Short mmCIF file of N, CA and C in Angstrom, two decimals:
data_model
loop_
_atom_site.label_atom_id
_atom_site.label_comp_id
_atom_site.label_asym_id
_atom_site.label_seq_id
_atom_site.Cartn_x
_atom_site.Cartn_y
_atom_site.Cartn_z
N MET A 8 87.01 156.72 151.30
CA MET A 8 86.50 157.62 152.32
C MET A 8 87.62 157.87 153.34
N PRO A 9 87.92 159.12 153.62
CA PRO A 9 88.98 159.44 154.58
C PRO A 9 88.64 158.94 155.98
N LYS A 10 89.68 158.67 156.75
CA LYS A 10 89.51 158.12 158.10
C LYS A 10 88.71 159.07 158.99
N ALA A 11 88.91 160.37 158.84
CA ALA A 11 88.19 161.36 159.66
C ALA A 11 86.69 161.30 159.38
N SER A 12 86.30 161.05 158.16
CA SER A 12 84.88 160.95 157.80
C SER A 12 84.25 159.73 158.45
N VAL A 13 84.98 158.63 158.48
CA VAL A 13 84.47 157.41 159.09
C VAL A 13 84.28 157.61 160.59
N VAL A 14 85.26 158.22 161.22
CA VAL A 14 85.18 158.49 162.66
C VAL A 14 84.01 159.43 162.96
N SER A 15 83.84 160.44 162.15
CA SER A 15 82.73 161.38 162.34
C SER A 15 81.38 160.67 162.17
N ALA A 16 81.27 159.83 161.14
CA ALA A 16 80.03 159.10 160.91
C ALA A 16 79.72 158.17 162.07
N LEU A 17 80.74 157.50 162.60
CA LEU A 17 80.54 156.61 163.75
C LEU A 17 80.13 157.40 165.00
N ALA A 18 80.72 158.56 165.19
CA ALA A 18 80.37 159.40 166.34
C ALA A 18 78.92 159.87 166.26
N VAL A 19 78.49 160.28 165.07
CA VAL A 19 77.11 160.72 164.89
C VAL A 19 76.17 159.55 165.11
N ALA A 20 76.49 158.38 164.58
CA ALA A 20 75.66 157.19 164.76
C ALA A 20 75.55 156.83 166.24
N ALA A 21 76.65 156.92 166.97
CA ALA A 21 76.63 156.63 168.41
C ALA A 21 75.76 157.64 169.15
N LEU A 22 75.86 158.90 168.80
CA LEU A 22 75.06 159.95 169.44
C LEU A 22 73.57 159.74 169.19
N VAL A 23 73.20 159.39 167.98
CA VAL A 23 71.80 159.12 167.64
C VAL A 23 71.32 157.88 168.41
N GLY A 24 72.16 156.87 168.52
CA GLY A 24 71.81 155.68 169.29
C GLY A 24 71.56 155.99 170.76
N VAL A 25 72.41 156.81 171.34
CA VAL A 25 72.23 157.22 172.74
C VAL A 25 70.94 158.01 172.88
N ALA A 26 70.64 158.88 171.94
CA ALA A 26 69.41 159.67 171.98
C ALA A 26 68.18 158.76 171.95
N PHE A 27 68.19 157.74 171.09
CA PHE A 27 67.07 156.79 171.03
C PHE A 27 66.91 156.06 172.36
N LEU A 28 68.01 155.59 172.91
CA LEU A 28 67.96 154.79 174.14
C LEU A 28 67.59 155.61 175.37
N SER A 29 67.90 156.89 175.37
CA SER A 29 67.65 157.72 176.56
C SER A 29 66.44 158.63 176.42
N ASN A 30 65.64 158.44 175.37
CA ASN A 30 64.45 159.25 175.18
C ASN A 30 63.52 159.06 176.38
N PRO A 31 63.10 160.14 177.06
CA PRO A 31 62.25 160.00 178.24
C PRO A 31 60.89 159.36 177.93
N SER A 32 60.44 158.51 178.84
CA SER A 32 59.15 157.83 178.68
C SER A 32 58.00 158.76 179.02
N ALA A 33 56.79 158.31 178.70
CA ALA A 33 55.60 159.09 179.04
C ALA A 33 55.50 159.29 180.55
N GLU A 34 55.81 158.25 181.32
CA GLU A 34 55.73 158.38 182.78
C GLU A 34 56.75 159.37 183.32
N LYS A 35 57.94 159.42 182.72
CA LYS A 35 58.94 160.39 183.16
C LYS A 35 58.45 161.82 182.90
N HIS A 36 57.82 162.05 181.75
CA HIS A 36 57.24 163.36 181.45
C HIS A 36 56.18 163.71 182.50
N ARG A 37 55.28 162.77 182.76
CA ARG A 37 54.17 163.05 183.70
C ARG A 37 54.67 163.29 185.11
N ALA A 38 55.68 162.53 185.55
CA ALA A 38 56.24 162.74 186.89
C ALA A 38 56.87 164.12 187.00
N LYS A 39 57.57 164.54 185.95
CA LYS A 39 58.21 165.87 185.96
C LYS A 39 57.16 166.98 185.95
N ILE A 40 56.06 166.79 185.24
CA ILE A 40 54.97 167.79 185.23
C ILE A 40 54.41 167.94 186.64
N ARG A 41 54.09 166.81 187.29
CA ARG A 41 53.56 166.86 188.67
C ARG A 41 54.53 167.57 189.60
N GLU A 42 55.81 167.23 189.50
CA GLU A 42 56.85 167.82 190.35
C GLU A 42 56.95 169.33 190.14
N GLN A 43 56.99 169.76 188.88
CA GLN A 43 57.15 171.18 188.58
C GLN A 43 55.94 172.01 189.01
N VAL A 44 54.74 171.49 188.84
CA VAL A 44 53.55 172.23 189.26
C VAL A 44 53.58 172.44 190.77
N THR A 45 53.93 171.40 191.52
CA THR A 45 53.99 171.50 192.97
C THR A 45 55.08 172.48 193.42
N GLU A 46 56.25 172.46 192.74
CA GLU A 46 57.33 173.37 193.08
C GLU A 46 56.96 174.83 192.79
N ARG A 47 56.31 175.06 191.67
CA ARG A 47 55.99 176.42 191.26
C ARG A 47 54.81 177.00 192.01
N SER A 48 53.89 176.14 192.45
CA SER A 48 52.73 176.61 193.19
C SER A 48 52.27 175.52 194.16
N PRO A 49 52.67 175.65 195.44
CA PRO A 49 52.26 174.64 196.41
C PRO A 49 50.74 174.48 196.50
N LEU A 50 50.01 175.56 196.33
CA LEU A 50 48.55 175.48 196.37
C LEU A 50 48.03 174.64 195.19
N ALA A 51 48.58 174.87 194.01
CA ALA A 51 48.18 174.08 192.84
C ALA A 51 48.53 172.61 193.05
N GLY A 52 49.67 172.36 193.67
CA GLY A 52 50.06 170.99 193.98
C GLY A 52 49.09 170.36 194.96
N LEU A 53 48.71 171.11 195.98
CA LEU A 53 47.76 170.63 196.98
C LEU A 53 46.40 170.32 196.35
N LEU A 54 46.00 171.14 195.39
CA LEU A 54 44.70 170.95 194.73
C LEU A 54 44.75 169.89 193.63
N GLY A 55 45.93 169.36 193.34
CA GLY A 55 46.05 168.30 192.35
C GLY A 55 46.12 168.77 190.91
N VAL A 56 46.46 170.04 190.70
CA VAL A 56 46.57 170.56 189.34
C VAL A 56 47.64 169.82 188.55
N GLY A 57 48.76 169.53 189.20
CA GLY A 57 49.84 168.80 188.51
C GLY A 57 49.42 167.41 188.11
N GLN A 58 48.71 166.74 189.00
CA GLN A 58 48.21 165.39 188.71
C GLN A 58 47.23 165.44 187.54
N LEU A 59 46.35 166.42 187.55
CA LEU A 59 45.36 166.56 186.48
C LEU A 59 46.04 166.88 185.14
N THR A 60 47.00 167.81 185.16
CA THR A 60 47.72 168.16 183.94
C THR A 60 48.48 166.96 183.40
N ALA A 61 49.16 166.24 184.31
CA ALA A 61 49.91 165.05 183.88
C ALA A 61 48.97 164.00 183.30
N PHE A 62 47.82 163.80 183.93
CA PHE A 62 46.86 162.80 183.44
C PHE A 62 46.30 163.19 182.08
N ALA A 63 46.05 164.47 181.90
CA ALA A 63 45.43 164.96 180.66
C ALA A 63 46.43 165.13 179.52
N SER A 64 47.71 164.99 179.80
CA SER A 64 48.71 165.20 178.76
C SER A 64 48.80 164.00 177.82
N THR A 65 49.15 164.29 176.58
CA THR A 65 49.32 163.26 175.55
C THR A 65 50.79 163.19 175.18
N TYR A 66 51.34 162.00 175.23
CA TYR A 66 52.76 161.77 174.96
C TYR A 66 53.00 161.59 173.47
N HIS A 67 54.03 162.26 172.95
CA HIS A 67 54.37 162.18 171.52
C HIS A 67 55.85 161.81 171.39
N PRO A 68 56.17 160.54 171.13
CA PRO A 68 57.58 160.16 170.94
C PRO A 68 58.05 160.48 169.52
N LEU A 69 59.25 160.97 169.40
CA LEU A 69 59.83 161.29 168.09
C LEU A 69 61.08 160.46 167.81
N GLY A 70 61.30 159.43 168.60
CA GLY A 70 62.48 158.61 168.44
C GLY A 70 63.64 159.12 169.27
N VAL A 71 64.22 160.23 168.86
CA VAL A 71 65.36 160.80 169.59
C VAL A 71 64.94 161.85 170.61
N ALA A 72 63.69 162.23 170.60
CA ALA A 72 63.15 163.21 171.53
C ALA A 72 61.66 162.91 171.71
N SER A 73 61.02 163.62 172.65
CA SER A 73 59.60 163.43 172.88
C SER A 73 59.02 164.69 173.50
N TYR A 74 57.69 164.78 173.46
CA TYR A 74 57.02 165.92 174.08
C TYR A 74 55.62 165.51 174.49
N THR A 75 55.02 166.30 175.39
CA THR A 75 53.64 166.07 175.78
C THR A 75 52.84 167.34 175.50
N THR A 76 51.55 167.13 175.22
CA THR A 76 50.65 168.26 174.99
C THR A 76 49.43 168.10 175.89
N ALA A 77 48.81 169.22 176.21
CA ALA A 77 47.55 169.25 176.93
C ALA A 77 46.77 170.45 176.41
N SER A 78 45.55 170.25 176.07
CA SER A 78 44.70 171.31 175.50
C SER A 78 45.35 171.97 174.29
N GLY A 79 46.06 171.20 173.49
CA GLY A 79 46.67 171.72 172.28
C GLY A 79 47.95 172.50 172.48
N LYS A 80 48.46 172.55 173.71
CA LYS A 80 49.70 173.28 173.98
C LYS A 80 50.78 172.33 174.46
N VAL A 81 52.02 172.61 174.09
CA VAL A 81 53.14 171.78 174.53
C VAL A 81 53.38 172.04 176.02
N VAL A 82 53.39 170.96 176.80
CA VAL A 82 53.58 171.07 178.24
C VAL A 82 55.01 170.71 178.63
N SER A 83 55.59 169.71 177.95
CA SER A 83 56.96 169.31 178.26
C SER A 83 57.66 168.79 177.02
N VAL A 84 58.98 168.92 177.02
CA VAL A 84 59.82 168.36 175.96
C VAL A 84 60.94 167.58 176.63
N GLY A 85 61.40 166.54 175.95
CA GLY A 85 62.45 165.74 176.54
C GLY A 85 63.38 165.15 175.50
N ALA A 86 64.64 164.98 175.90
CA ALA A 86 65.66 164.35 175.08
C ALA A 86 66.83 163.98 175.98
N PHE A 87 67.56 162.94 175.62
CA PHE A 87 68.73 162.49 176.37
C PHE A 87 68.42 162.31 177.86
N GLY A 88 67.23 161.82 178.17
CA GLY A 88 66.86 161.54 179.55
C GLY A 88 66.43 162.73 180.37
N VAL A 89 66.37 163.91 179.77
CA VAL A 89 66.02 165.13 180.48
C VAL A 89 64.65 165.61 180.00
N VAL A 90 63.80 166.01 180.96
CA VAL A 90 62.48 166.55 180.63
C VAL A 90 62.41 167.99 181.13
N VAL A 91 61.96 168.90 180.28
CA VAL A 91 61.78 170.31 180.64
C VAL A 91 60.30 170.62 180.52
N VAL A 92 59.74 171.18 181.60
CA VAL A 92 58.31 171.48 181.63
C VAL A 92 58.10 172.94 181.27
N MET A 93 57.14 173.17 180.38
CA MET A 93 56.76 174.53 179.97
C MET A 93 55.26 174.64 180.19
N LEU A 94 54.87 175.03 181.38
CA LEU A 94 53.46 175.04 181.72
C LEU A 94 52.72 176.11 180.91
N PRO A 95 51.61 175.74 180.27
CA PRO A 95 50.94 176.64 179.34
C PRO A 95 50.29 177.86 179.99
N TRP A 96 50.03 177.81 181.29
CA TRP A 96 49.35 178.94 181.93
C TRP A 96 50.33 179.99 182.46
N GLU A 97 51.63 179.74 182.32
CA GLU A 97 52.60 180.72 182.78
C GLU A 97 52.70 181.89 181.80
N ASP A 98 52.96 183.08 182.33
CA ASP A 98 53.14 184.27 181.50
C ASP A 98 54.44 184.17 180.73
N LYS A 99 54.41 184.53 179.48
CA LYS A 99 55.62 184.61 178.66
C LYS A 99 56.18 186.01 178.82
N ARG A 100 57.46 186.09 179.16
CA ARG A 100 58.09 187.41 179.38
C ARG A 100 59.00 187.77 178.27
#
């Protein structure tokens, strides 16, 4: 096996290892959902919509990534320690 192949295989293995170790937890997803709802709509934050959405969400770990769902829709996705919220009631443009 050429040296370049070994180095590439080790780099990929290290990247997958980092992805496993930095996969966001369920609580990190829920905290980000609460934060984003409050930022996008202070009234919704005041009424506890973010708290309710976070509480009702179901966490799905995939090893190297994770996501949460609520009412059958994906609410957040995460990988490498980063969580992105995609609120289901927002208009798609």
